[in-house]
One Martini backbone bead per residue (centre of mass of N, CA, C, O) as a GRO file, in nm:
protein
  426
    1MET     BB    1  -0.941  -2.067  -4.291
    2ARG     BB    2  -1.141  -1.887  -4.070
    3THR     BB    3  -1.302  -1.578  -4.064
    4ALA     BB    4  -1.421  -1.293  -3.975
    5ASP     BB    5  -1.730  -1.134  -3.977
    6ALA     BB    6  -1.982  -0.896  -3.958
    7ALA     BB    7  -2.158  -1.101  -3.764
    8GLY     BB    8  -1.945  -1.227  -3.545
    9GLN     BB    9  -1.803  -1.459  -3.638
   10TYR     BB   10  -1.592  -1.733  -3.615
   11ALA     BB   11  -1.297  -1.900  -3.639
   12HIS     BB   12  -1.070  -2.108  -3.676
   13ARG     BB   13  -0.839  -2.248  -3.445
   14ASP     BB   14  -0.831  -2.524  -3.608
   15THR     BB   15  -0.756  -2.833  -3.693
   16TYR     BB   16  -0.844  -3.191  -3.709
   17ASP     BB   17  -0.510  -3.324  -3.689
   18GLY     BB   18  -0.354  -3.313  -3.388
   19THR     BB   19  -0.188  -3.032  -3.383
   20HIS     BB   20  -0.308  -2.746  -3.334
   21ARG     BB   21  -0.212  -2.464  -3.460
   22PRO     BB   22  -0.215  -2.158  -3.353
   23ALA     BB   23  -0.303  -1.852  -3.418
   24ASP     BB   24  -0.329  -1.547  -3.398
   25GLY     BB   25  -0.526  -1.335  -3.261
   26GLY     BB   26  -0.838  -1.168  -3.313
   27ASP     BB   27  -1.103  -0.998  -3.414
   28VAL     BB   28  -1.452  -0.915  -3.336
   29ALA     BB   29  -1.755  -0.865  -3.405
   30ASP     BB   30  -2.045  -0.785  -3.205
   31GLY     BB   31  -2.319  -0.771  -3.402
   32THR     BB   32  -2.394  -0.446  -3.377
   33THR     BB   33  -2.139  -0.240  -3.464
   34GLY     BB   34  -1.867  -0.391  -3.585
   35ARG     BB   35  -1.697  -0.393  -3.331
   36PRO     BB   36  -1.476  -0.459  -3.127
   37SER     BB   37  -1.483  -0.648  -2.822
   38GLY     BB   38  -1.485  -0.734  -2.522
   39ARG     BB   39  -1.543  -0.957  -2.304
   40TYR     BB   40  -1.608  -0.965  -1.979
   41GLY     BB   41  -1.734  -0.927  -1.683
   42GLN     BB   42  -1.671  -0.846  -1.352
   43ASP     BB   43  -1.725  -1.115  -1.122
   44ASP     BB   44  -1.902  -1.318  -0.904
   45HIS     BB   45  -2.057  -1.609  -0.790
   46GLY     BB   46  -2.094  -1.583  -0.483
   47GLU     BB   47  -2.206  -1.611  -0.166
   48ARG     BB   48  -2.255  -1.750   0.119
   49SER     BB   49  -2.544  -1.900   0.248
   50GLN     BB   50  -2.811  -1.936   0.460
   51SER     BB   51  -2.993  -2.221   0.590
   52PRO     BB   52  -3.213  -2.414   0.681
   53PRO     BB   53  -3.271  -2.695   0.803
   54GLY     BB   54  -3.269  -2.943   0.543
   55ARG     BB   55  -3.133  -2.750   0.328
   56GLU     BB   56  -3.030  -2.620   0.069
   57ARG     BB   57  -2.766  -2.423  -0.061
   58GLU     BB   58  -2.741  -2.085  -0.182
   59PRO     BB   59  -2.618  -1.837  -0.331
   60GLU     BB   60  -2.609  -1.515  -0.342
   61PRO     BB   61  -2.695  -1.267  -0.528
   62GLU     BB   62  -2.582  -1.021  -0.715
   63PRO     BB   63  -2.562  -0.712  -0.774
   64GLU     BB   64  -2.693  -0.477  -0.999
   65SER     BB   65  -2.715  -0.259  -1.213
   66GLN     BB   66  -2.941  -0.041  -1.343
   67ALA     BB   67  -2.886  -0.182  -1.637
   68GLY     BB   68  -2.799  -0.496  -1.585
   69GLN     BB   69  -2.490  -0.478  -1.575
   70VAL     BB   70  -2.161  -0.586  -1.597
   71PRO     BB   71  -1.872  -0.531  -1.486
   72VAL     BB   72  -1.550  -0.434  -1.658
   73SER     BB   73  -1.261  -0.424  -1.502
   74VAL     BB   74  -1.397  -0.201  -1.308
   75PRO     BB   75  -1.494   0.023  -1.102
   76VAL     BB   76  -1.737   0.144  -0.918
   77SER     BB   77  -1.927   0.398  -0.907
   78ALA     BB   78  -2.077   0.629  -0.708
   79ALA     BB   79  -2.369   0.564  -0.845
   80GLY     BB   80  -2.355   0.229  -0.887
   81GLU     BB   81  -2.239   0.206  -1.163
   82ALA     BB   82  -2.117   0.002  -1.431
   83PRO     BB   83  -1.871   0.040  -1.615
   84VAL     BB   84  -1.756  -0.006  -1.946
   85GLU     BB   85  -1.530  -0.136  -2.120
   86ALA     BB   86  -1.349  -0.088  -2.366
   87PRO     BB   87  -1.288  -0.194  -2.652
   88VAL     BB   88  -1.102  -0.397  -2.812
   89SER     BB   89  -0.856  -0.308  -3.042
   90GLY     BB   90  -0.658  -0.564  -3.066
   91GLU     BB   91  -0.420  -0.724  -3.211
   92PRO     BB   92  -0.148  -0.769  -3.336
   93PRO     BB   93   0.010  -0.684  -3.595
   94GLY     BB   94  -0.092  -0.918  -3.850
   95ALA     BB   95  -0.309  -1.067  -3.727
   96SER     BB   96  -0.506  -1.336  -3.748
   97ALA     BB   97  -0.821  -1.454  -3.751
   98THR     BB   98  -0.934  -1.654  -3.481
   99ARG     BB   99  -1.113  -1.841  -3.274
  100ARG     BB  100  -0.953  -1.786  -3.019
  101GLY     BB  101  -0.935  -1.477  -3.035
  102LEU     BB  102  -1.242  -1.432  -3.066
  103LEU     BB  103  -1.337  -1.569  -2.807
  104ALA     BB  104  -1.152  -1.359  -2.633
  105ALA     BB  105  -1.346  -1.094  -2.782
  106SER     BB  106  -1.693  -1.139  -2.825
  107ALA     BB  107  -1.887  -1.109  -2.520
  108ALA     BB  108  -1.959  -0.845  -2.361
  109LEU     BB  109  -2.261  -0.814  -2.420
  110GLY     BB  110  -2.355  -1.082  -2.310
  111LEU     BB  111  -2.282  -1.049  -2.004
  112GLY     BB  112  -2.425  -0.768  -1.972
  113ALA     BB  113  -2.724  -0.908  -2.037
  114LEU     BB  114  -2.754  -1.046  -1.784
  115THR     BB  115  -3.056  -1.174  -1.631
  116GLY     BB  116  -3.206  -1.298  -1.403
  117CYS     BB  117  -3.368  -1.528  -1.167
  118GLY     BB  118  -3.460  -1.778  -0.999
  119THR     BB  119  -3.601  -1.934  -0.725
  120SER     BB  120  -3.602  -2.152  -0.492
  121ALA     BB  121  -3.760  -2.387  -0.349
  122ARG     BB  122  -3.926  -2.424  -0.046
  123ALA     BB  123  -3.822  -2.633   0.201
  124ARG     BB  124  -3.922  -2.806   0.460
  125PRO     BB  125  -3.848  -2.906   0.743
  126ASP     BB  126  -3.833  -3.160   0.928
  127ASP     BB  127  -4.133  -3.260   1.142
  128ALA     BB  128  -4.143  -3.475   1.358
  129LYS     BB  129  -4.381  -3.665   1.517
  130PRO     BB  130  -4.521  -3.799   1.751
  131GLY     BB  131  -4.679  -4.106   1.792
  132GLY     BB  132  -4.791  -4.000   2.083
  133ALA     BB  133  -4.989  -3.902   2.335
  134PRO     BB  134  -5.074  -3.875   2.636
  135GLY     BB  135  -5.295  -4.062   2.801
  136SER     BB  136  -5.610  -4.175   2.935
  137GLY     BB  137  -5.730  -4.352   3.232
  138LYS     BB  138  -5.866  -4.583   3.429
  139GLY     BB  139  -5.818  -4.623   3.775
  140GLY     BB  140  -5.827  -4.837   4.071
  141GLY     BB  141  -6.115  -4.996   3.998
  142GLY     BB  142  -6.291  -4.734   4.070
  143LYS     BB  143  -6.488  -4.497   4.153
  144GLY     BB  144  -6.286  -4.214   4.135
  145GLY     BB  145  -6.038  -4.290   4.035
  146GLY     BB  146  -5.740  -4.243   3.922
  147LYS     BB  147  -5.545  -4.140   3.665
  148GLU     BB  148  -5.363  -4.305   3.406
  149SER     BB  149  -5.056  -4.287   3.266
  150ARG     BB  150  -4.921  -4.323   2.959
  151SER     BB  151  -4.686  -4.410   2.769
  152PRO     BB  152  -4.521  -4.290   2.527
  153SER     BB  153  -4.473  -4.312   2.218
  154PRO     BB  154  -4.261  -4.357   1.991
  155ARG     BB  155  -4.068  -4.172   1.800
  156ARG     BB  156  -4.095  -4.074   1.475
  157THR     BB  157  -3.864  -4.108   1.217
  158ARG     BB  158  -3.728  -3.949   0.941
  159VAL     BB  159  -3.585  -4.066   0.665
  160LYS     BB  160  -3.322  -3.961   0.492
  161LYS     BB  161  -3.265  -3.904   0.173
  162ARG     BB  162  -3.046  -3.959  -0.050
  163PRO     BB  163  -2.888  -3.813  -0.278
  164GLN     BB  164  -2.964  -3.757  -0.623
  165LEU     BB  165  -2.991  -3.776  -0.930
  166PRO     BB  166  -3.206  -3.628  -1.144
  167ARG     BB  167  -3.291  -3.954  -1.252
  168GLY     BB  168  -3.152  -4.120  -1.051
  169GLY     BB  169  -2.937  -4.222  -0.844
  170ARG     BB  170  -2.553  -4.233  -0.786
  171GLU     BB  171  -2.467  -4.329  -1.080
  172LEU     BB  172  -2.380  -4.261  -1.404
  173PHE     BB  173  -2.216  -4.530  -1.462
  174PRO     BB  174  -2.390  -4.704  -1.719
  175LYS     BB  175  -2.681  -4.572  -1.725
  176TYR     BB  176  -2.577  -4.309  -1.866
  177ARG     BB  177  -2.613  -4.048  -2.120
  178LEU     BB  178  -2.457  -3.758  -2.206
  179VAL     BB  179  -2.634  -3.456  -2.327
  180GLY     BB  180  -2.521  -3.131  -2.463
  181TYR     BB  181  -2.477  -2.784  -2.395
  182CYS     BB  182  -2.297  -2.487  -2.451
  183GLY     BB  183  -2.248  -2.167  -2.271
  184LEU     BB  184  -2.371  -1.814  -2.285
  185PRO     BB  185  -2.574  -1.580  -2.226
  186GLY     BB  186  -2.550  -1.354  -2.504
  187ALA     BB  187  -2.318  -1.573  -2.644
  188PRO     BB  188  -2.334  -1.747  -2.929
  189ALA     BB  189  -2.021  -1.793  -2.995
  190LEU     BB  190  -2.001  -1.999  -2.724
  191GLY     BB  191  -2.282  -2.137  -2.781
  192ARG     BB  192  -2.604  -2.270  -2.783
  193LEU     BB  193  -2.689  -2.190  -2.487
  194GLY     BB  194  -2.660  -1.864  -2.576
  195SER     BB  195  -2.921  -1.915  -2.763
  196GLY     BB  196  -3.184  -1.795  -2.658
  197ASP     BB  197  -3.394  -2.005  -2.504
  198PRO     BB  198  -3.307  -2.228  -2.267
  199GLY     BB  199  -3.563  -2.405  -2.269
  200LYS     BB  200  -3.543  -2.476  -2.575
  201ARG     BB  201  -3.268  -2.610  -2.556
  202VAL     BB  202  -3.365  -2.845  -2.379
  203ASP     BB  203  -3.565  -2.958  -2.579
  204GLU     BB  204  -3.347  -3.029  -2.788
  205MET     BB  205  -3.180  -3.215  -2.609
  206GLU     BB  206  -3.390  -3.433  -2.564
  207LYS     BB  207  -3.411  -3.520  -2.861
  208THR     BB  208  -3.108  -3.581  -2.904
  209ALA     BB  209  -3.062  -3.783  -2.668
  210ARG     BB  210  -3.245  -4.014  -2.779
  211LYS     BB  211  -3.036  -4.084  -3.016
  212TYR     BB  212  -2.817  -4.190  -2.773
  213ALA     BB  213  -2.907  -4.422  -2.602
  214GLU     BB  214  -2.840  -4.727  -2.653
  215GLY     BB  215  -2.934  -4.862  -2.355
  216ARG     BB  216  -2.961  -4.579  -2.233
  217GLU     BB  217  -3.005  -4.304  -2.029
  218PRO     BB  218  -3.082  -3.991  -2.086
  219LEU     BB  219  -2.880  -3.688  -1.993
  220PRO     BB  220  -2.900  -3.371  -1.957
  221VAL     BB  221  -2.677  -3.085  -2.038
  222LEU     BB  222  -2.553  -2.786  -1.877
  223GLU     BB  223  -2.282  -2.592  -2.007
  224LEU     BB  224  -2.157  -2.340  -1.811
  225LEU     BB  225  -1.989  -2.049  -1.815
  226ALA     BB  226  -1.808  -1.949  -1.513
  227THR     BB  227  -1.515  -1.921  -1.643
  228VAL     BB  228  -1.352  -1.657  -1.838
  229ALA     BB  229  -1.142  -1.586  -2.074
  230ASN     BB  230  -0.905  -1.320  -2.133
  231PRO     BB  231  -0.715  -1.070  -2.318
  232THR     BB  232  -0.715  -0.935  -2.035
  233PRO     BB  233  -0.612  -0.903  -1.701
  234GLY     BB  234  -0.721  -0.717  -1.512
  235PRO     BB  235  -0.704  -0.622  -1.176
  236ASP     BB  236  -0.562  -0.930  -1.102
  237GLY     BB  237  -0.409  -1.067  -1.359
  238THR     BB  238  -0.587  -1.345  -1.471
  239TYR     BB  239  -0.753  -1.352  -1.739
  240ARG     BB  240  -1.044  -1.343  -1.584
  241THR     BB  241  -1.395  -1.421  -1.544
  242ARG     BB  242  -1.704  -1.420  -1.360
  243THR     BB  243  -1.995  -1.543  -1.341
  244PRO     BB  244  -2.274  -1.463  -1.217
  245GLY     BB  245  -2.467  -1.597  -0.970
  246LYS     BB  246  -2.742  -1.532  -1.103
  247THR     BB  247  -2.692  -1.708  -1.353
  248ILE     BB  248  -2.644  -1.975  -1.216
  249ARG     BB  249  -2.917  -1.987  -1.079
  250ARG     BB  250  -3.090  -1.998  -1.332
  251PHE     BB  251  -2.965  -2.276  -1.433
  252HIS     BB  252  -3.024  -2.436  -1.184
  253GLU     BB  253  -3.332  -2.418  -1.202
  254LEU     BB  254  -3.355  -2.546  -1.482
  255ALA     BB  255  -3.225  -2.817  -1.411
  256LYS     BB  256  -3.429  -2.899  -1.194
  257GLU     BB  257  -3.687  -2.879  -1.370
  258ARG     BB  258  -3.544  -3.093  -1.601
  259ASP     BB  259  -3.355  -3.310  -1.493
  260ALA     BB  260  -3.054  -3.188  -1.496
  261LEU     BB  261  -2.735  -3.113  -1.563
  262LEU     BB  262  -2.475  -2.901  -1.420
  263LEU     BB  263  -2.201  -2.747  -1.579
  264LEU     BB  264  -1.900  -2.586  -1.475
  265ASN     BB  265  -1.710  -2.389  -1.671
  266ILE     BB  266  -1.341  -2.362  -1.694
  267GLN     BB  267  -1.140  -2.067  -1.774
  268PRO     BB  268  -0.860  -1.961  -1.606
  269GLY     BB  269  -0.619  -1.855  -1.730
  270ARG     BB  270  -0.398  -1.748  -1.468
  271ALA     BB  271  -0.550  -1.909  -1.293
  272ALA     BB  272  -0.631  -2.151  -1.081
  273ALA     BB  273  -0.834  -2.410  -1.118
  274LEU     BB  274  -0.886  -2.484  -0.819
  275ASP     BB  275  -0.973  -2.199  -0.729
  276GLU     BB  276  -1.225  -2.192  -0.915
  277VAL     BB  277  -1.364  -2.432  -0.788
  278LYS     BB  278  -1.376  -2.324  -0.493
  279ALA     BB  279  -1.556  -2.072  -0.571
  280LEU     BB  280  -1.799  -2.309  -0.630
  281SER     BB  281  -1.879  -2.474  -0.369
  282ASP     BB  282  -2.179  -2.408  -0.314
  283TRP     BB  283  -2.276  -2.542  -0.579
  284LEU     BB  284  -2.123  -2.831  -0.542
  285GLU     BB  285  -2.328  -2.930  -0.308
  286HIS     BB  286  -2.493  -3.019  -0.529
  287PRO     BB  287  -2.606  -3.316  -0.692
  288HIS     BB  288  -2.634  -3.161  -1.008
  289ILE     BB  289  -2.323  -3.053  -0.993
  290GLY     BB  290  -2.047  -2.985  -1.204
  291VAL     BB  291  -1.733  -3.015  -1.393
  292ALA     BB  292  -1.554  -2.814  -1.646
  293LEU     BB  293  -1.251  -2.825  -1.823
  294ASP     BB  294  -1.037  -2.574  -2.015
  295PRO     BB  295  -0.701  -2.605  -2.077
  296GLU     BB  296  -0.654  -2.417  -2.330
  297TRP     BB  297  -0.713  -2.169  -2.096
  298ASP     BB  298  -0.443  -2.252  -1.932
  299MET     BB  299  -0.221  -2.028  -1.825
  300GLY     BB  300   0.087  -1.915  -1.826
  301PRO     BB  301   0.342  -1.732  -1.786
  302GLY     BB  302   0.299  -1.480  -2.036
  303GLU     BB  303   0.020  -1.573  -2.123
  304VAL     BB  304  -0.247  -1.541  -2.374
  305PRO     BB  305  -0.553  -1.555  -2.451
  306GLY     BB  306  -0.565  -1.657  -2.803
  307GLN     BB  307  -0.236  -1.709  -2.867
  308THR     BB  308  -0.245  -1.985  -2.704
  309PHE     BB  309  -0.207  -2.278  -2.564
  310GLY     BB  310  -0.285  -2.439  -2.304
  311ARG     BB  311  -0.243  -2.630  -1.985
  312THR     BB  312  -0.216  -2.950  -1.826
  313SER     BB  313  -0.224  -3.208  -1.569
  314GLY     BB  314  -0.260  -3.490  -1.397
  315ASP     BB  315  -0.215  -3.358  -1.117
  316GLU     BB  316  -0.422  -3.128  -1.145
  317LEU     BB  317  -0.667  -3.312  -1.189
  318ASN     BB  318  -0.640  -3.465  -0.922
  319GLY     BB  319  -0.690  -3.221  -0.737
  320VAL     BB  320  -0.981  -3.174  -0.827
  321ALA     BB  321  -1.092  -3.459  -0.771
  322GLU     BB  322  -1.028  -3.459  -0.465
  323TYR     BB  323  -1.207  -3.221  -0.391
  324LEU     BB  324  -1.474  -3.345  -0.491
  325SER     BB  325  -1.460  -3.600  -0.316
  326LYS     BB  326  -1.488  -3.448  -0.049
  327LEU     BB  327  -1.768  -3.331  -0.102
  328VAL     BB  328  -1.914  -3.596  -0.142
  329GLY     BB  329  -1.855  -3.709   0.144
  330GLU     BB  330  -1.965  -3.471   0.326
  331HIS     BB  331  -2.267  -3.473   0.150
  332ASP     BB  332  -2.364  -3.736   0.024
  333LEU     BB  333  -2.311  -3.761  -0.282
  334PRO     BB  334  -2.328  -3.819  -0.584
  335HIS     BB  335  -2.188  -3.853  -0.856
  336LYS     BB  336  -1.931  -3.645  -1.001
  337PRO     BB  337  -1.859  -3.462  -1.270
  338LEU     BB  338  -1.535  -3.457  -1.459
  339VAL     BB  339  -1.440  -3.249  -1.715
  340PHE     BB  340  -1.202  -3.267  -1.997
  341HIS     BB  341  -1.093  -3.076  -2.253
  342GLN     BB  342  -0.935  -3.197  -2.568
  343VAL     BB  343  -0.758  -3.069  -2.852
  344ALA     BB  344  -0.473  -3.195  -2.763
  345ALA     BB  345  -0.215  -3.377  -2.644
  346SER     BB  346  -0.053  -3.119  -2.524
  347VAL     BB  347  -0.273  -3.020  -2.306
  348VAL     BB  348  -0.206  -3.309  -2.164
  349SER     BB  349   0.003  -3.406  -1.919
  350ASP     BB  350   0.056  -3.692  -1.771
  351GLU     BB  351  -0.201  -3.893  -1.794
  352LYS     BB  352  -0.097  -4.149  -1.632
  353ALA     BB  353  -0.149  -4.001  -1.343
  354LEU     BB  354  -0.424  -4.074  -1.338
  355ARG     BB  355  -0.678  -4.110  -1.077
  356PRO     BB  356  -0.906  -4.227  -0.892
  357ALA     BB  357  -1.210  -4.088  -0.739
  358ASP     BB  358  -1.430  -4.082  -0.510
  359GLY     BB  359  -1.734  -3.989  -0.666
  360VAL     BB  360  -1.580  -3.955  -0.954
  361SER     BB  361  -1.638  -3.870  -1.298
  362LEU     BB  362  -1.402  -3.907  -1.541
  363ILE     BB  363  -1.386  -3.695  -1.843
  364LYS     BB  364  -1.282  -3.727  -2.179
  365SER     BB  365  -1.295  -3.464  -2.422
  366ALA     BB  366  -1.303  -3.442  -2.762
  367ASP     BB  367  -1.173  -3.188  -2.934
  368GLY     BB  368  -1.261  -2.999  -3.224
  369ILE     BB  369  -1.219  -2.964  -3.588
  370GLY     BB  370  -1.416  -3.124  -3.859
  371SER     BB  371  -1.446  -3.386  -4.025
  372PRO     BB  372  -1.537  -3.701  -3.978
  373GLY     BB  373  -1.257  -3.819  -4.048
  374LEU     BB  374  -1.083  -3.638  -3.863
  375LYS     BB  375  -1.229  -3.701  -3.598
  376ARG     BB  376  -1.168  -4.002  -3.593
  377GLY     BB  377  -0.860  -3.979  -3.588
  378THR     BB  378  -0.832  -3.811  -3.327
  379TRP     BB  379  -0.980  -3.998  -3.143
  380GLY     BB  380  -0.783  -4.236  -3.163
  381ARG     BB  381  -0.540  -4.077  -3.035
  382LEU     BB  382  -0.679  -3.976  -2.759
  383VAL     BB  383  -0.790  -4.287  -2.667
  384ASP     BB  384  -0.529  -4.416  -2.648
  385ASP     BB  385  -0.448  -4.566  -2.373
  386LEU     BB  386  -0.626  -4.544  -2.126
  387PRO     BB  387  -0.686  -4.490  -1.824
  388ASP     BB  388  -0.820  -4.608  -1.561
  389GLY     BB  389  -1.155  -4.486  -1.527
  390LEU     BB  390  -1.185  -4.341  -1.803
  391HIS     BB  391  -1.395  -4.142  -1.966
  392THR     BB  392  -1.589  -4.047  -2.260
  393GLY     BB  393  -1.588  -3.772  -2.499
  394PHE     BB  394  -1.777  -3.559  -2.744
  395LYS     BB  395  -1.732  -3.293  -2.986
  396LEU     BB  396  -1.960  -3.061  -3.144
  397PHE     BB  397  -2.000  -2.837  -3.438
  398TYR     BB  398  -2.237  -2.661  -3.600
  399GLU     BB  399  -2.037  -2.482  -3.781
  400GLU     BB  400  -1.738  -2.583  -3.825
  401ASP     BB  401  -1.817  -2.884  -3.911
  402THR     BB  402  -1.980  -2.747  -4.180
  403GLU     BB  403  -1.724  -2.643  -4.324
  404GLY     BB  404  -1.731  -2.812  -4.619
  405THR     BB  405  -1.926  -3.012  -4.466
  406ARG     BB  406  -2.036  -3.224  -4.191
  407LEU     BB  407  -2.228  -3.349  -3.950
  408MET     BB  408  -2.236  -3.577  -3.730
  409LYS     BB  409  -2.404  -3.853  -3.652
  410PRO     BB  410  -2.517  -4.036  -3.399
  411SER     BB  411  -2.451  -4.313  -3.532
  412GLU     BB  412  -2.146  -4.237  -3.572
  413VAL     BB  413  -2.066  -4.177  -3.282
  414LEU     BB  414  -2.151  -4.471  -3.172
  415LYS     BB  415  -1.903  -4.611  -3.341
  416LEU     BB  416  -1.715  -4.534  -3.148
  417ARG     BB  417  -1.392  -4.631  -2.994
  418PRO     BB  418  -1.503  -4.575  -2.746
  419GLU     BB  419  -1.803  -4.502  -2.631
  420PRO     BB  420  -1.951  -4.223  -2.577
  421GLU     BB  421  -2.079  -4.067  -2.263
  422TYR     BB  422  -2.027  -3.773  -2.384
  423VAL     BB  423  -2.225  -3.527  -2.565
  424MET     BB  424  -2.120  -3.217  -2.718
  425TYR     BB  425  -2.257  -2.899  -2.811
  426GLU     BB  426  -2.147  -2.581  -2.998
   0.00000   0.00000   0.00000
């Protein structure tokens, strides 16, 4: 088992053996002071904004404090500045540091440092012009005769193009293979997307995605943590915080610029997963934004993120899929991806209850850590006897998968059966 070091790296949360028994969570150094730090700041995704006719709508960005930091589970002071919660003091005495516990307490500085985002390009509403104005002509057959008005030409109407996926079309599969990074800016322990310049990460994604083409068109994915599980309850007792809408906007703009998909990852804590999805509804009305659920962080009553695995059920996943299907129908959207990451068979109960939802591509992504041999074994167990219509995904870890072994090559991943349709790197 891997433990935290002074550089703030995290430990194994489990082995990739299909049992995945988590140890008690531990602390992690924040990489700056060497002290354990709290999780993330408390914020909302953004409120619904109004847009001119014919334009997409984006939520308004939330105000930031003078220091550009996000408040952490405490009220805003009279001066308008958001005080930061004191660092987490640690897990129960004797607890060993594990990846789960460390992930649940490692990135307070990361979310607090989130800043700025672009604004979307302003598209003009369609303004169809008449096909012709009333003309004039000579009438009466003689000099000085009255002018005769011609009937106006029929008005030409501009046919509105149906919303498309970032690189064309309205169905994800079998045309595309999704390849992406996950993470949160300023929190490199939570994934590669949170390390360095996001634009450079997309450049890396493009190069990696081409190695996975194999007869399909690669489609880059930015999987942004939009709801993050906390080791502390927060003011509403949900053990989760929401990434600021301004940060989501920034990655939305980047995804549009690079013709990529944006997946909003949800770690619900004790909140209901469907409620967290509904809180993102304004974003989900866009044609290139989907959802990724992380049910190992979906806590039941009395459970604390980082101390035990959460879980979901086939019925709960169906509820989210049906909600997304309704959005797709109401806004005539292309197929919308719904990913659920699965670290162990116990994390998703009653999988046989899963049923297709119109306009939703449901993807089961095999999560976990280990050598190529262990990952192949767990893959075989998790994808055995899949329900109809369920697509598959595979997750790789740049650091944990190389601890004493090596990272699987794209050619090796593509030999898995069924062939993964979404490959995600953390």
